[in-house]
Short mmCIF file of C-alpha atoms in Angstrom, two decimals:
data_model
loop_
_atom_site.label_atom_id
_atom_site.label_comp_id
_atom_site.label_asym_id
_atom_site.label_seq_id
_atom_site.Cartn_x
_atom_site.Cartn_y
_atom_site.Cartn_z
CA MET A 1 19.79 14.14 10.25
CA LYS A 2 18.78 10.45 10.09
CA ASN A 3 18.94 8.22 6.90
CA ARG A 4 15.96 7.98 4.94
CA THR A 5 13.12 5.37 5.94
CA LYS A 6 13.23 2.17 3.70
CA MET A 7 9.52 1.00 3.30
CA ALA A 8 8.84 -1.98 1.26
CA VAL A 9 6.05 -1.98 -1.01
CA PHE A 10 3.04 -5.13 -1.13
CA ALA A 11 1.33 -5.07 -4.23
CA SER A 12 -0.53 -8.41 -6.15
CA GLY A 13 -1.50 -5.97 -9.44
CA ASN A 14 -0.56 -2.89 -11.99
CA GLY A 15 1.48 -0.77 -9.50
CA SER A 16 0.43 2.54 -10.15
CA ASN A 17 0.90 3.04 -6.63
CA PHE A 18 4.15 1.67 -6.45
CA GLN A 19 4.85 3.75 -9.29
CA ALA A 20 3.73 7.53 -7.82
CA LEU A 21 5.25 6.33 -4.41
CA TYR A 22 8.83 5.73 -5.87
CA GLU A 23 8.35 9.19 -8.46
CA ALA A 24 7.88 10.49 -5.08
CA THR A 25 10.67 9.33 -4.05
CA GLN A 26 12.87 10.45 -6.90
CA ASP A 27 11.65 13.69 -6.74
CA GLY A 28 11.83 14.92 -2.96
CA ARG A 29 8.40 14.62 -2.00
CA LEU A 30 8.87 11.24 0.25
CA ASP A 31 11.70 10.86 1.99
CA ALA A 32 12.00 7.48 1.79
CA ASP A 33 13.93 4.39 -0.25
CA ILE A 34 11.71 1.69 -1.71
CA VAL A 35 14.11 -1.23 -1.03
CA LEU A 36 11.79 -4.09 -1.91
CA VAL A 37 8.44 -4.83 -3.43
CA VAL A 38 6.91 -7.72 -2.38
CA THR A 39 3.88 -9.57 -4.43
CA ASP A 40 1.61 -12.58 -4.11
CA LYS A 41 1.26 -12.40 -8.55
CA PRO A 42 4.44 -13.66 -9.57
CA SER A 43 2.83 -12.06 -13.62
CA ALA A 44 2.10 -8.55 -11.61
CA PHE A 45 3.35 -5.68 -13.74
CA VAL A 46 4.31 -4.27 -10.63
CA LEU A 47 7.74 -6.51 -11.12
CA GLU A 48 8.27 -4.99 -14.15
CA ARG A 49 7.89 -1.58 -12.65
CA ALA A 50 10.08 -2.45 -10.18
CA GLU A 51 12.64 -3.57 -12.70
CA GLN A 52 12.94 -0.54 -14.69
CA ALA A 53 13.15 0.96 -11.50
CA GLY A 54 16.05 -0.22 -10.21
CA VAL A 55 14.28 -1.89 -7.55
CA PRO A 56 14.73 -5.38 -5.96
CA ALA A 57 11.79 -7.37 -5.80
CA PHE A 58 10.37 -10.30 -4.63
CA SER A 59 7.09 -12.30 -5.73
CA PHE A 60 5.51 -15.86 -3.52
CA THR A 61 3.00 -17.99 -4.97
CA PRO A 62 1.16 -18.45 -1.26
CA ARG A 63 -0.45 -21.70 -2.18
CA GLU A 64 3.34 -23.18 -2.31
CA TYR A 65 3.79 -22.98 1.64
CA ALA A 66 1.46 -24.79 3.86
CA SER A 67 -0.17 -21.63 5.83
CA LYS A 68 -0.04 -18.00 6.30
CA GLN A 69 2.04 -18.40 9.30
CA ALA A 70 4.34 -20.03 7.41
CA TYR A 71 5.08 -17.85 4.28
CA GLU A 72 4.59 -14.84 6.47
CA SER A 73 7.64 -16.45 8.98
CA MET A 74 9.44 -15.87 5.00
CA LEU A 75 8.71 -12.66 4.41
CA VAL A 76 9.94 -11.63 7.89
CA GLU A 77 13.58 -13.40 7.17
CA GLU A 78 13.27 -11.49 3.78
CA LEU A 79 12.39 -8.18 5.21
CA ASP A 80 15.31 -7.70 7.87
CA LYS A 81 16.96 -8.85 4.81
CA ALA A 82 16.50 -6.20 2.43
CA GLY A 83 16.38 -3.82 6.29
CA VAL A 84 13.04 -2.87 5.81
CA GLU A 85 11.15 -0.31 8.56
CA TRP A 86 7.47 0.46 7.04
CA LEU A 87 5.44 -2.24 4.90
CA VAL A 88 3.49 -0.18 2.59
CA LEU A 89 0.56 -2.43 1.08
CA ALA A 90 -0.33 -0.59 -2.33
CA GLY A 91 -2.92 -3.16 -3.62
CA PHE A 92 -2.42 -5.86 -2.06
CA MET A 93 -5.31 -8.11 -1.71
CA ARG A 94 -4.52 -10.15 1.17
CA LEU A 95 -5.75 -9.97 4.62
CA ILE A 96 -2.01 -9.10 6.85
CA GLY A 97 -1.61 -12.07 9.35
CA PRO A 98 -0.15 -12.14 13.14
CA ALA A 99 3.43 -13.25 12.00
CA LEU A 100 3.85 -9.75 10.19
CA LEU A 101 1.64 -7.72 12.66
CA GLU A 102 4.00 -8.71 15.31
CA ALA A 103 7.46 -7.95 13.59
CA TYR A 104 5.79 -4.75 11.66
CA GLU A 105 3.95 -3.42 14.64
CA ASN A 106 2.35 0.12 14.35
CA ARG A 107 4.28 0.66 11.12
CA ILE A 108 2.34 -1.07 8.18
CA VAL A 109 0.48 1.30 6.16
CA ASN A 110 -2.54 0.70 3.65
CA ILE A 111 -4.48 3.00 0.84
CA HIS A 112 -7.64 2.05 0.50
CA PRO A 113 -10.24 3.77 -2.67
CA SER A 114 -13.44 4.62 -0.56
CA VAL A 115 -14.05 6.55 3.03
CA LEU A 116 -13.68 4.14 5.40
CA PRO A 117 -15.81 2.88 7.81
CA ALA A 118 -17.81 2.69 4.38
CA PHE A 119 -17.14 -0.18 1.97
CA PRO A 120 -14.70 -2.34 2.80
CA GLY A 121 -12.88 -5.17 1.42
CA LYS A 122 -12.60 -5.91 -2.83
CA ASP A 123 -14.14 -3.72 -5.17
CA ALA A 124 -14.97 -0.69 -3.22
CA ILE A 125 -15.33 1.51 -6.30
CA GLY A 126 -18.53 -0.98 -7.32
CA GLN A 127 -19.90 -0.84 -3.47
CA THR A 128 -20.02 3.04 -3.42
CA LEU A 129 -21.47 2.68 -6.84
CA ASP A 130 -23.59 0.25 -6.10
CA ALA A 131 -25.10 2.28 -3.06
CA GLY A 132 -25.16 5.06 -4.84
CA ALA A 133 -23.55 6.42 -2.75
CA GLU A 134 -22.97 10.56 -3.43
CA GLU A 135 -19.29 10.50 -2.49
CA ALA A 136 -16.89 8.31 -3.08
CA GLY A 137 -12.98 8.68 -1.68
CA VAL A 138 -9.33 7.15 -0.92
CA THR A 139 -8.72 6.30 2.77
CA VAL A 140 -5.25 6.26 4.26
CA HIS A 141 -4.62 3.64 7.48
CA PHE A 142 -2.64 1.38 9.21
CA VAL A 143 -3.15 -2.29 9.05
CA ASP A 144 -4.85 -4.21 11.54
CA GLU A 145 -5.85 -8.04 11.60
CA GLY A 146 -9.50 -6.43 10.03
CA MET A 147 -10.15 -5.93 6.71
CA ASP A 148 -9.29 -2.09 6.56
CA THR A 149 -10.28 -1.96 10.02
CA GLY A 150 -6.99 0.32 10.94
CA ALA A 151 -6.77 3.28 12.37
CA ILE A 152 -7.08 5.87 9.28
CA ILE A 153 -4.61 8.50 8.65
CA ALA A 154 -5.48 10.28 6.25
CA GLN A 155 -9.20 10.86 3.50
CA ARG A 156 -10.08 12.39 0.87
CA SER A 157 -13.76 12.36 -1.36
CA PHE A 158 -15.26 13.99 -3.83
CA ALA A 159 -19.03 14.01 -5.32
CA VAL A 160 -19.81 11.15 -7.28
CA ASP A 161 -22.48 13.89 -9.39
CA GLY A 162 -23.27 10.26 -11.20
CA ALA A 163 -20.21 10.14 -12.69
CA ASP A 164 -19.64 6.28 -14.47
CA ARG A 165 -16.88 3.80 -13.08
CA GLU A 166 -14.27 4.84 -15.51
CA THR A 167 -14.59 8.23 -13.88
CA VAL A 168 -14.73 7.82 -9.97
CA GLU A 169 -11.68 4.83 -11.02
CA ARG A 170 -9.50 7.98 -12.74
CA LYS A 171 -10.37 10.10 -9.59
CA ILE A 172 -9.62 7.90 -7.32
CA HIS A 173 -5.89 7.50 -8.76
CA GLU A 174 -5.69 10.76 -9.12
CA ILE A 175 -5.98 11.47 -5.68
CA GLU A 176 -4.37 8.04 -4.67
CA HIS A 177 -1.21 8.90 -6.40
CA GLN A 178 -0.97 12.58 -4.60
CA LEU A 179 -2.54 11.41 -1.01
CA TYR A 180 -0.32 8.46 -0.70
CA PRO A 181 3.48 9.89 -1.02
CA GLU A 182 1.49 13.05 1.52
CA SER A 183 0.44 10.47 4.07
CA LEU A 184 3.81 8.14 4.31
CA GLN A 185 5.72 11.90 4.72
CA GLN A 186 3.71 12.84 7.82
CA LEU A 187 4.15 9.80 9.17
CA PHE A 188 8.25 8.91 8.75
CA SER A 189 8.85 12.74 9.09
CA ARG A 190 7.02 12.64 12.69
CA GLN A 191 8.82 9.26 13.44
CA GLN A 192 12.36 10.54 11.81
CA SER A 193 11.65 13.94 14.60
CA VAL A 194 10.73 11.13 17.92
#
């Protein structure tokens, strides 16, 4: 029996997806352990969530480094120390660069609040509503060098039906908190059976 998958969660804000993933690891829906939380915002609420969950956390300020390569190389060292096998992005608002992409090739996953390829990038919910789209939703996808362009792992959508932003955001969070642990469990169990 293989050990549980060790993952790092990268977040820049509130950390509600971290919380959902952590709870899934605790109640048996996700056969993995979050061994590190990484944030590029030292004041992010995700750090409080990590502390409450007893998960080690690491924060850094990108502008204190000479380049993306410099801070990503530092992150690879921190991730290696923690024994991280997969990177799971959960509201991490930076493009991943070559150092992390090479170190974790085909082992970086993101969740995005739209039905990709529609509405990549920032404020996908706002983009969806501004475009008058009939459906909104969530995509779990692999990360590549592009902006939300990696191979799609799973998607779930719902009809907007004239809902306001708050309603759409609430529904998207509900879907994210179910779909992300489910998708990761499928990925990790496939990897473990190889």
